[in-house]
Amino acid sequence: MIISRRMNLPCFCPVLLLALQASLLSSSMAESPQDRTQETYLQCLIDSSDPSSPPISPLAFFPSNPSYSSVLRSYVRNLRFNSSTTPKPLFIVTPTHVSHIQASVVCAKIHGLELRIRSGGHDYDGLSYVSPAPFVIVDMFNLRSVDADAEGGTAWVESGATLGEVYYAIAARSGVHAFPAGVCPTVGVGGHLSGGGYGNLMRKHGLSVDNVVDAVVVDANGRVLDRGSMGDDMFWAIRGGGGASFGVIVSWKIKLVSVPEVVTVFKVEKTLEQGATDVVHRWQYVADKVDERLFIRVVLLPVVRKDQRTVKAKFVALFLGGADELLDVMSQSFPEFGLEPKDCLEMSWIESVLFWSNYPKGTSPNVLLQRIPESEKFLKKKSDYVQEPISKVGLEGIWNKMMELKRPALTLNPYGGRMSEISDSETPFPHREGNIFKIQYSVTWKEEGDEALNQNLNRIRSIYNHMTPFVAKSPRSSYLNYRDTDLGINQIGNESYSEASIWGTKYFKANFDRLVQVKTMVDPNNFFRYEQSIPCMSSWPSRMAE
Ligand SMILES: Cc1cc2nc3c(=O)[nH]c(=O)nc-3n(C[C@H](O)[C@H](O)[C@H](O)COP(=O)(O)OP(=O)(O)OC[C@H]3O[C@@H](n4cnc5c(N)ncnc54)[C@H](O)[C@@H]3O)c2cc1C
Ligand SMILES: *[C@@H]1O[C@H](CO)[C@@H](O)[C@H](O)[C@H]1NC(C)=O
Ligand SMILES: *[C@@H]1O[C@H](CO)[C@@H](O)[C@H](O)[C@H]1NC(C)=O
């Protein structure tokens, strides 16, 4: 009964809620979601779909279906959530038509099930396909068309497409267009665009969400809305607030950006013995202020060289221009780096996408169409923002901690440029002016079992604690697309504004309150809920009154 109580708590005022809870409790006493049969659910899906759309039955996978496990596993991108104890959905719907999404929403609602929406499945904490409550998955992978209109400079992209498919389609039509989004080609458009989306074009062109001009969404009532019919508030919220709190995003209209025919990349490594500390220290004063066509990422890894522990700093760059100009920019702004002509590689933008994904030179862009990564790992990630350069002594302390812990990798991504020109409240993504760079902390491992899990969670939490004095403090901030449930989660059925505001403020700063207002307006019954969904207003007046 706990389960049905958790499940049926909508986002209402508490007095109503108790009455409602009591009535739902008695009605669900006879039949819990697990007791209901496959036939009941399937019939609901059939009855709720548009009869003129393709039949939904072959697109619904129940545990009795031999393909259920492989469909479920296809987009599990973190082996922590591939275990026999990971909660499994009652069924998975793989829509080929918007009406299948509408039917899934309607039937999940009728039967009091939670709905998880999965596009590329890259959520670091598995929130697109795991839930502690009885749930179903709408898996968007069949809806993945990319309709690029290079002349008009826009494209309609379905949520189930991967970034690789988007990049491939753009490059197939134009050598001078691109889209600012993530570096990893298997990331899904659905989660990526609704959570911000950054990549190496960010300093020149901003985030993915800064380049979204329209969207098609299925809301909590099963209605299909576009930018005009959803209104400004919901269109604002889904561009960085996390789509899954507001609706199922079917497709996005994106604005393409111009890139030169020839861009330049480099990848240069330096260990501590080769002066990494000085160069990383200096990088902090340059990377967010230099020419906005230049993006220099730093990846820091503890490694062993000649039986000695050290830290390797890997600098990976994209410059939107030719090598000669890049060498000029670097010798003026960052002479300490010592960039040499032999480090620079000129290529097309699409080749730079492959370079950044570590494909060898000459690899065909067709690899961008591979949806499944070559290997899977267990992983945990966290993030921080840095607003003041870290001193050399501070950096040395960080290196020592990394060498002691052996595992965490830190990726530093510079901000500034276009990012500082967009106001904090333009979209829900608030980390704009004043941020020098973002850190991603990462542990990955291959060993199964709790021992390796706990060891690695301890490692990443330990470096995160160590970093406290060096990172943004008011609030300590995080990037939504680097999902981190350590920051706090909703108590199922008892989402409170005050608790959610702890993690909500880290992801959204002052925008959290507007997200709560939009949520309350567009989904007052809190149908679209998960561990870090935006709560409705309901819980907070009562808590304020306490
Ligand atoms: C290997 C790797 C590399 C990455 N690189 C980058 C990077 O370079 N830049 C960057 O910004 N981020 C990066 N990320 C993070 C990535 O942007 C997020 O994990 C993103 O949310 C993934 O989107 P998805 O559709 O693949 O994930 P999913 O797991 O499918 O979804 C993530 C979240 O979005 C929701 N969601 C998904 N689809 C929809 C939809 N259609 N409608 C409404 N809600 C939806 C889900 O319910 C879930 O809450 C990376 C992640 C990985 C694993
Ligand atoms: C996920 O788990 C299943 C079942 O235990 C297993 O067969 C499969 O190999 C696992 N996937 C990976 C990538 O390890
Ligand atoms: C809801 O959460 C609050 C804050 O954690 C807690 O005090 C309260 O007891 C919870 N209520 C229920 C019904 O679980």
XYZ file of C-alpha atoms and ligand atoms in Angstrom:
627
model
C 0.000 0.000 0.000
C 2.955 2.283 0.540
C 3.423 2.126 -3.178
C -0.013 3.297 -4.123
C 0.107 6.027 -1.508
C 3.380 7.281 -2.927
C 2.086 7.067 -6.415
C -1.154 8.848 -6.083
C -0.136 11.945 -4.228
C -0.745 14.808 -6.573
C 0.521 18.314 -6.107
C -2.530 19.891 -4.417
C -3.188 21.815 -1.288
C -2.639 19.549 1.721
C -6.259 19.410 2.932
C -7.549 18.317 -0.431
C -4.625 16.044 -0.641
C -5.555 14.040 2.437
C -9.083 13.520 1.212
C -7.855 12.560 -2.191
C -5.266 10.261 -0.776
C -7.876 8.455 1.297
C -10.147 7.943 -1.674
C -7.314 6.788 -3.899
C -6.100 4.466 -1.195
C -9.422 2.715 -0.971
C -9.844 2.507 -4.712
C -6.362 1.120 -5.233
C -6.709 -1.319 -2.319
C -8.242 -3.878 -4.621
C -5.703 -3.577 -7.374
C -2.153 -2.273 -7.304
C -0.423 -1.301 -10.546
C 1.437 -4.619 -10.450
C -1.806 -6.593 -10.252
C -3.232 -5.079 -13.343
C -2.580 -7.158 -16.367
C -0.742 -6.535 -19.538
C -4.103 -6.706 -21.364
C -5.500 -3.840 -19.295
C -2.552 -1.593 -20.092
C -2.381 -2.569 -23.729
C -6.099 -2.015 -24.177
C -5.728 1.440 -22.690
C -2.901 2.265 -25.091
C -4.935 1.036 -28.070
C -8.086 2.878 -26.983
C -6.145 6.093 -26.398
C -4.207 6.197 -29.679
C -5.341 7.904 -32.801
C -6.804 5.109 -34.979
C -5.261 6.651 -38.101
C -1.716 6.355 -36.706
C 0.364 3.150 -36.942
C -0.827 0.464 -34.472
C 0.670 0.858 -31.004
C 0.634 -2.841 -29.945
C 3.917 -3.809 -31.667
C 5.537 -0.739 -30.107
C 4.702 -1.671 -26.512
C 7.146 -4.023 -24.759
C 5.979 -5.916 -21.676
C 8.288 -8.147 -19.574
C 6.771 -11.204 -21.289
C 8.065 -9.963 -24.634
C 11.423 -11.556 -25.580
C 12.714 -8.120 -26.703
C 11.796 -6.343 -23.447
C 15.288 -6.670 -21.894
C 17.191 -5.702 -24.990
C 14.951 -2.673 -25.622
C 15.420 -1.627 -21.998
C 19.183 -2.150 -22.084
C 19.775 -0.503 -25.464
C 19.984 2.962 -23.951
C 21.357 2.227 -20.486
C 24.546 4.330 -20.560
C 25.733 3.667 -17.032
C 26.315 0.074 -15.907
C 25.318 1.026 -12.335
C 21.747 0.787 -13.614
C 22.123 -2.469 -15.546
C 21.877 -4.758 -12.520
C 19.242 -7.315 -11.647
C 18.234 -5.183 -8.662
C 17.631 -2.038 -10.741
C 13.845 -1.399 -10.743
C 12.318 -2.246 -14.135
C 9.413 -0.584 -15.961
C 5.994 -2.267 -16.213
C 6.244 -1.659 -19.937
C 8.110 0.402 -22.509
C 6.439 2.282 -25.358
C 8.633 3.104 -28.371
C 6.533 5.689 -30.258
C 6.762 6.165 -34.007
C 4.034 8.815 -33.986
C 3.073 11.626 -31.643
C -0.261 9.946 -30.881
C 1.651 7.059 -29.243
C 3.168 9.573 -26.830
C -0.250 11.056 -26.120
C -1.644 7.565 -25.418
C 1.281 6.776 -23.092
C 0.671 9.941 -21.082
C -3.067 9.329 -20.846
C -2.688 5.665 -19.802
C 0.069 6.338 -17.263
C -2.245 8.914 -15.746
C -5.321 6.660 -15.707
C -3.374 3.872 -14.023
C -1.399 6.063 -11.593
C 1.981 5.130 -13.061
C 5.042 7.302 -13.228
C 6.264 8.092 -16.721
C 9.966 8.176 -17.471
C 11.027 9.762 -20.749
C 14.187 8.500 -22.397
C 15.887 9.912 -25.477
C 19.598 9.049 -25.529
C 19.692 7.499 -22.036
C 22.827 9.437 -21.017
C 21.428 10.713 -17.712
C 24.362 10.190 -15.314
C 22.103 8.944 -12.528
C 19.740 6.928 -14.728
C 16.664 9.080 -14.058
C 15.294 8.550 -17.574
C 14.768 4.822 -17.088
C 14.797 3.943 -13.367
C 12.218 4.820 -10.724
C 11.479 3.555 -7.213
C 7.728 3.800 -7.966
C 5.755 1.671 -10.486
C 6.613 3.228 -13.829
C 6.632 3.011 -17.602
C 9.143 4.320 -20.115
C 8.430 6.305 -23.238
C 11.534 5.590 -25.260
C 12.001 8.115 -28.043
C 14.628 6.328 -30.164
C 12.306 5.745 -33.136
C 11.521 9.438 -33.390
C 14.853 10.670 -34.646
C 14.459 12.490 -37.935
C 16.647 15.508 -38.583
C 15.272 17.871 -41.168
C 17.963 20.450 -41.877
C 17.241 23.475 -44.043
C 20.700 24.938 -44.498
C 19.406 27.751 -46.704
C 16.926 28.853 -44.079
C 19.561 28.229 -41.401
C 17.270 26.053 -39.261
C 16.470 22.395 -38.649
C 13.633 20.419 -37.057
C 15.136 17.687 -34.928
C 13.196 14.931 -33.170
C 14.147 14.241 -29.549
C 15.267 10.657 -30.205
C 18.051 11.803 -32.543
C 21.614 11.744 -31.251
C 23.939 14.737 -31.491
C 26.007 12.720 -33.978
C 22.976 12.381 -36.253
C 22.309 16.116 -36.012
C 25.923 17.008 -36.857
C 25.998 14.508 -39.719
C 22.777 15.861 -41.245
C 23.957 19.473 -41.028
C 27.345 18.699 -42.578
C 25.694 16.668 -45.339
C 23.885 19.828 -46.482
C 26.428 22.541 -45.771
C 30.136 22.950 -45.102
C 29.669 26.256 -43.298
C 26.916 25.490 -40.796
C 27.013 23.844 -37.373
C 25.023 23.576 -34.149
C 26.389 24.368 -30.685
C 25.914 21.235 -28.582
C 27.820 18.505 -26.761
C 30.992 16.762 -27.720
C 29.864 13.142 -27.362
C 27.949 12.035 -30.491
C 25.757 9.413 -28.766
C 24.119 11.935 -26.389
C 20.370 12.279 -27.075
C 18.806 15.523 -28.243
C 15.802 15.137 -25.885
C 17.683 15.349 -22.603
C 20.573 17.439 -23.869
C 18.521 20.323 -25.253
C 16.122 20.401 -22.335
C 19.025 20.601 -19.852
C 21.160 23.308 -21.512
C 23.650 21.621 -23.846
C 27.167 22.955 -24.177
C 30.149 22.124 -26.351
C 33.175 23.714 -27.941
C 31.143 26.362 -29.836
C 29.824 27.744 -26.539
C 32.126 30.778 -26.256
C 31.153 31.966 -29.732
C 27.525 30.843 -29.970
C 26.250 30.025 -26.472
C 24.427 26.859 -25.471
C 22.087 24.633 -27.459
C 19.146 26.258 -25.662
C 20.304 29.688 -26.797
C 19.748 28.432 -30.334
C 16.328 26.775 -30.004
C 13.505 28.636 -31.731
C 10.494 26.318 -31.433
C 9.467 22.977 -29.954
C 6.616 20.465 -30.086
C 5.567 19.056 -26.712
C 2.958 16.635 -25.350
C 1.704 18.103 -22.064
C 0.213 16.482 -18.951
C -3.233 16.477 -20.533
C -1.984 14.696 -23.608
C -2.267 17.812 -25.769
C 0.239 18.563 -28.528
C 1.597 22.107 -28.192
C 4.079 24.223 -30.110
C 5.831 27.443 -29.092
C 2.735 29.536 -29.797
C 0.253 27.305 -28.009
C 2.459 26.428 -25.023
C 3.155 30.084 -24.288
C 6.288 31.956 -23.302
C 6.597 30.521 -19.796
C 6.604 26.863 -20.782
C 8.837 27.563 -23.779
C 11.244 29.288 -21.390
C 11.128 26.404 -18.883
C 11.889 23.571 -21.300
C 15.026 25.334 -22.553
C 17.249 24.344 -19.652
C 14.830 23.540 -16.822
C 14.791 19.827 -17.671
C 12.017 18.829 -20.087
C 10.749 15.927 -18.028
C 9.170 18.213 -15.378
C 6.898 19.795 -17.970
C 6.052 17.402 -20.787
C 7.387 15.049 -23.431
C 9.323 17.030 -25.988
C 8.690 15.527 -29.397
C 10.906 17.779 -31.494
C 12.876 21.002 -31.499
C 13.436 23.664 -34.118
C 17.041 24.773 -33.907
C 18.888 27.693 -35.398
C 22.078 26.687 -37.187
C 25.176 28.824 -36.732
C 27.835 29.771 -39.277
C 31.299 28.291 -39.071
C 34.264 28.913 -41.385
C 35.149 26.300 -44.005
C 38.451 25.723 -42.209
C 38.793 25.404 -38.447
C 41.880 24.470 -36.412
C 42.256 22.006 -33.548
C 45.067 20.948 -31.240
C 45.655 18.476 -28.455
C 48.720 19.051 -26.280
C 49.650 17.180 -23.092
C 51.811 18.360 -20.213
C 52.644 16.528 -17.010
C 53.624 18.217 -13.752
C 57.277 17.627 -14.678
C 56.626 19.442 -17.959
C 55.243 22.510 -16.193
C 51.520 21.690 -16.148
C 50.931 23.667 -12.940
C 52.125 26.966 -14.396
C 50.244 26.502 -17.643
C 46.972 25.480 -15.975
C 47.354 28.380 -13.553
C 47.824 30.815 -16.422
C 44.992 29.198 -18.434
C 42.560 30.426 -15.766
C 43.422 34.051 -16.631
C 43.182 33.540 -20.373
C 40.607 30.914 -21.301
C 37.428 32.939 -20.627
C 38.821 36.242 -21.964
C 40.656 35.213 -25.124
C 39.117 35.596 -28.621
C 35.690 33.945 -28.377
C 36.427 31.800 -31.437
C 38.904 29.858 -29.290
C 37.790 27.152 -26.854
C 40.519 25.402 -24.858
C 39.375 22.551 -22.618
C 41.678 21.077 -19.983
C 41.376 17.442 -18.909
C 43.313 16.609 -15.734
C 44.137 12.987 -15.004
C 46.227 11.349 -12.275
C 48.616 8.946 -14.059
C 51.737 6.901 -13.380
C 54.835 7.766 -15.489
C 58.068 5.808 -15.014
C 56.799 4.388 -11.698
C 56.018 7.871 -10.502
C 52.650 9.390 -9.862
C 51.920 12.617 -11.660
C 49.032 14.576 -13.109
C 48.618 14.929 -16.839
C 46.957 18.073 -18.205
C 45.522 17.507 -21.661
C 44.630 20.706 -23.532
C 42.113 20.178 -26.330
C 41.132 23.151 -28.479
C 38.891 24.285 -31.298
C 39.553 27.561 -33.094
C 37.039 28.910 -35.606
C 39.671 30.008 -38.106
C 42.956 28.954 -39.711
C 46.196 27.851 -38.038
C 48.156 31.039 -38.749
C 45.557 33.174 -37.076
C 45.360 30.766 -34.121
C 49.141 30.953 -33.658
C 48.850 34.761 -33.601
C 46.055 34.684 -31.038
C 47.985 32.243 -28.832
C 51.282 34.126 -29.013
C 49.522 37.341 -28.049
C 47.218 36.016 -25.331
C 48.875 32.865 -24.041
C 52.596 32.831 -24.946
C 53.343 30.667 -21.857
C 51.547 27.791 -23.588
C 54.162 27.613 -26.335
C 51.810 26.464 -29.094
C 53.771 25.404 -32.178
C 52.706 25.147 -35.826
C 53.174 21.351 -35.685
C 50.489 21.110 -32.950
C 47.833 22.680 -35.189
C 45.576 20.728 -37.506
C 43.346 22.468 -40.035
C 40.136 20.728 -41.064
C 36.403 21.148 -41.689
C 34.034 21.613 -38.739
C 32.619 18.073 -39.113
C 36.166 16.661 -39.039
C 36.743 18.633 -35.840
C 33.710 16.876 -34.335
C 35.402 13.534 -35.075
C 38.746 14.806 -33.724
C 37.102 15.881 -30.463
C 35.506 12.410 -30.194
C 38.999 10.884 -30.493
C 38.480 9.282 -33.904
C 41.684 8.945 -35.945
C 42.254 11.360 -38.825
C 40.464 10.270 -41.979
C 37.571 8.521 -40.180
C 34.344 8.821 -42.183
C 31.620 11.014 -40.647
C 29.391 7.920 -40.965
C 30.632 6.852 -37.512
C 28.508 9.690 -36.150
C 25.476 7.571 -37.042
C 26.515 4.788 -34.640
C 24.051 5.070 -31.788
C 25.683 2.652 -29.384
C 29.040 3.528 -27.768
C 31.816 0.969 -28.137
C 32.100 0.142 -24.462
C 30.033 0.691 -21.363
C 31.283 1.599 -17.910
C 30.093 2.234 -14.390
C 30.231 5.945 -13.723
C 29.515 8.831 -11.376
C 29.935 12.529 -12.147
C 29.610 15.828 -10.318
C 30.148 19.463 -11.255
C 31.189 22.871 -9.941
C 31.722 26.421 -11.207
C 34.873 28.450 -10.608
C 34.667 32.240 -10.336
C 38.124 33.131 -8.952
C 41.368 31.681 -10.327
C 42.825 28.966 -8.080
C 46.335 29.750 -6.757
C 49.325 27.564 -7.626
C 49.401 26.298 -4.039
C 45.717 25.459 -4.368
C 46.347 23.605 -7.640
C 49.212 21.640 -6.078
C 46.939 20.565 -3.229
C 44.373 19.406 -5.807
C 47.011 17.409 -7.697
C 48.067 15.710 -4.446
C 44.494 14.805 -3.659
C 43.969 13.398 -7.175
C 47.166 11.341 -6.969
C 46.203 10.045 -3.531
C 42.730 9.029 -4.728
C 44.110 7.677 -8.053
C 40.891 7.982 -10.020
C 38.987 11.199 -10.438
C 39.432 13.027 -13.731
C 38.631 16.746 -13.824
C 37.505 18.426 -17.031
C 37.685 22.227 -17.098
C 35.542 24.008 -19.698
C 36.039 27.758 -20.176
C 33.119 30.210 -20.213
C 33.108 33.894 -21.203
C 32.473 35.246 -24.703
C 28.846 34.830 -25.791
C 28.058 33.112 -22.467
C 28.674 36.376 -20.596
C 26.443 38.383 -22.933
C 23.283 36.387 -22.171
C 21.504 37.266 -18.946
C 21.131 34.708 -16.150
C 17.348 34.714 -16.532
C 17.130 34.498 -20.345
C 16.772 30.709 -19.981
C 16.620 28.547 -16.824
C 20.375 27.884 -17.240
C 21.846 30.569 -14.927
C 25.616 30.057 -15.079
C 26.596 32.996 -17.261
C 28.698 36.090 -16.553
C 31.169 35.792 -13.696
C 32.014 32.136 -14.266
C 35.537 31.462 -15.503
C 35.076 27.753 -16.005
C 33.061 24.701 -15.069
C 34.576 21.572 -13.602
C 33.271 18.108 -14.278
C 34.476 15.479 -11.815
C 34.390 11.958 -13.151
C 35.024 8.435 -11.943
C 34.528 5.452 -14.223
C 35.224 1.800 -13.502
C 34.695 -1.684 -14.900
C 34.452 -3.911 -11.818
C 31.009 -5.052 -10.709
C 29.853 -5.034 -7.119
C 29.419 -2.782 -4.124
C 33.077 -2.593 -3.200
C 34.125 -0.884 -6.424
C 30.972 1.228 -6.346
C 31.568 2.498 -2.817
C 35.259 3.041 -3.397
C 34.547 5.188 -6.447
C 31.686 7.113 -4.865
C 34.006 7.861 -1.941
C 36.693 9.059 -4.327
C 34.484 11.505 -6.183
C 32.842 12.804 -3.000
C 36.250 13.248 -1.441
C 37.609 15.395 -4.281
C 34.325 17.344 -4.286
C 34.781 18.112 -0.579
C 38.382 19.051 -1.140
C 37.294 21.584 -3.798
C 34.897 23.497 -1.522
C 37.190 26.501 -0.908
C 37.936 26.968 -4.620
C 34.487 26.978 -6.214
C 31.352 29.138 -6.396
C 29.797 29.383 -2.940
C 26.583 31.345 -3.099
C 25.240 28.959 -4.043
C 27.668 26.152 -4.777
C 26.427 25.513 -8.317
C 25.976 22.524 -10.579
C 25.045 21.850 -14.193
C 21.683 20.109 -14.607
C 22.890 17.959 -17.496
C 25.586 16.620 -15.171
C 22.851 15.093 -13.080
C 23.903 14.517 -9.498
C 21.428 12.997 -7.063
C 23.921 13.577 -4.207
C 22.621 17.160 -4.264
C 19.240 15.930 -2.998
C 16.111 14.293 -4.368
C 12.360 14.669 -4.015
C 10.785 12.454 -1.408
C 8.315 10.571 -3.528
C 4.841 11.878 -2.864
C 6.202 14.491 -0.477
C 7.968 16.965 -2.654
C 8.575 20.079 -0.669
C 9.592 23.423 -2.043
C 12.138 23.976 0.690
C 13.940 20.697 0.127
C 13.842 20.880 -3.659
C 15.111 24.444 -3.497
C 18.420 23.121 -2.120
C 19.346 21.232 -5.305
C 17.108 23.459 -7.439
C 19.083 26.560 -6.493
C 22.356 24.840 -7.348
C 21.135 24.017 -10.838
C 18.999 27.106 -11.495
C 19.903 29.830 -8.952
C 17.169 32.517 -8.937
C 15.414 30.834 -11.881
C 14.239 28.020 -9.611
C 11.271 30.082 -8.383
C 10.075 30.836 -11.896
C 10.395 27.142 -12.779
C 8.176 26.310 -9.775
C 5.608 28.868 -10.964
C 5.597 27.477 -14.503
C 5.373 23.914 -13.203
C 2.405 24.815 -11.001
C 0.702 26.418 -13.970
C 1.273 23.733 -16.622
C 1.242 20.549 -14.507
C -0.670 21.367 -11.293
C -1.264 17.678 -10.523
C 2.451 16.927 -10.746
C 2.055 14.165 -13.307
C 5.572 14.697 -14.690
C 7.580 13.874 -11.593
C 10.888 12.237 -10.790
C 13.704 12.498 -8.260
C 14.727 15.957 -9.406
C 11.559 17.234 -11.040
C 10.503 20.791 -10.295
C 7.922 20.708 -7.457
C 4.556 22.488 -7.569
C 3.813 25.452 -5.392
C 1.345 23.429 -3.270
C 3.798 22.149 -0.722
C 5.350 25.427 0.130
C 2.548 27.607 1.499
C 1.808 24.908 4.052
C 5.458 24.556 4.959
C 5.835 28.308 5.243
C 2.894 28.312 7.619
C 4.467 25.670 9.851
C 29.354 10.282 -22.568
C 28.631 11.560 -22.224
C 29.079 12.762 -22.750
C 28.419 13.961 -22.475
N 28.882 15.121 -23.023
C 28.205 16.274 -22.804
C 28.617 17.487 -23.401
O 29.611 17.549 -24.134
N 27.891 18.609 -23.155
C 26.778 18.586 -22.352
O 26.137 19.625 -22.181
N 26.382 17.445 -21.753
C 27.059 16.294 -21.966
N 26.627 15.147 -21.371
C 25.439 15.188 -20.506
C 24.174 15.114 -21.345
O 23.928 16.358 -21.950
C 22.979 14.768 -20.449
O 23.192 13.527 -19.847
C 21.677 14.778 -21.245
O 20.597 14.965 -20.378
C 21.523 13.500 -22.007
O 20.397 13.502 -22.822
P 19.809 12.079 -23.267
O 18.586 12.333 -24.069
O 20.886 11.250 -23.838
O 19.488 11.458 -21.838
P 18.247 10.746 -21.172
O 18.861 9.898 -20.103
O 17.381 10.081 -22.163
O 17.463 11.961 -20.537
C 18.025 12.852 -19.581
C 16.898 13.619 -18.869
O 16.091 14.306 -19.816
C 14.759 13.795 -19.821
N 14.319 13.669 -21.205
C 14.912 12.927 -22.184
N 14.221 13.044 -23.328
C 13.181 13.875 -23.072
C 12.108 14.368 -23.879
N 11.988 14.009 -25.173
N 11.200 15.172 -23.300
C 11.309 15.522 -21.994
N 12.301 15.088 -21.189
C 13.237 14.269 -21.731
C 14.862 12.449 -19.135
O 13.635 12.038 -18.599
C 15.929 12.714 -18.107
O 15.392 13.426 -17.018
C 27.279 13.939 -21.631
C 26.841 12.733 -21.094
C 27.505 11.544 -21.376
C 27.018 10.251 -20.772
C 23.778 -5.778 -18.603
O 23.241 -6.832 -17.846
C 22.898 -7.975 -18.611
C 22.183 -8.967 -17.711
O 22.941 -9.249 -16.566
C 24.152 -8.566 -19.245
O 23.825 -9.684 -20.045
C 24.805 -7.481 -20.106
O 26.033 -7.957 -20.642
C 25.058 -6.227 -19.291
N 25.547 -5.185 -20.177
C 26.821 -4.800 -20.194
C 27.169 -3.786 -21.233
O 27.650 -5.225 -19.425
C 7.574 15.276 4.238
O 8.875 15.811 4.337
C 9.085 16.638 5.459
C 10.458 17.255 5.341
O 11.437 16.262 5.164
C 8.907 15.802 6.717
O 9.089 16.611 7.869
C 7.494 15.212 6.736
O 7.345 14.368 7.840
C 7.255 14.425 5.444
N 5.852 14.004 5.413
C 5.471 12.779 5.074
C 3.998 12.539 5.006
O 6.281 11.892 4.812
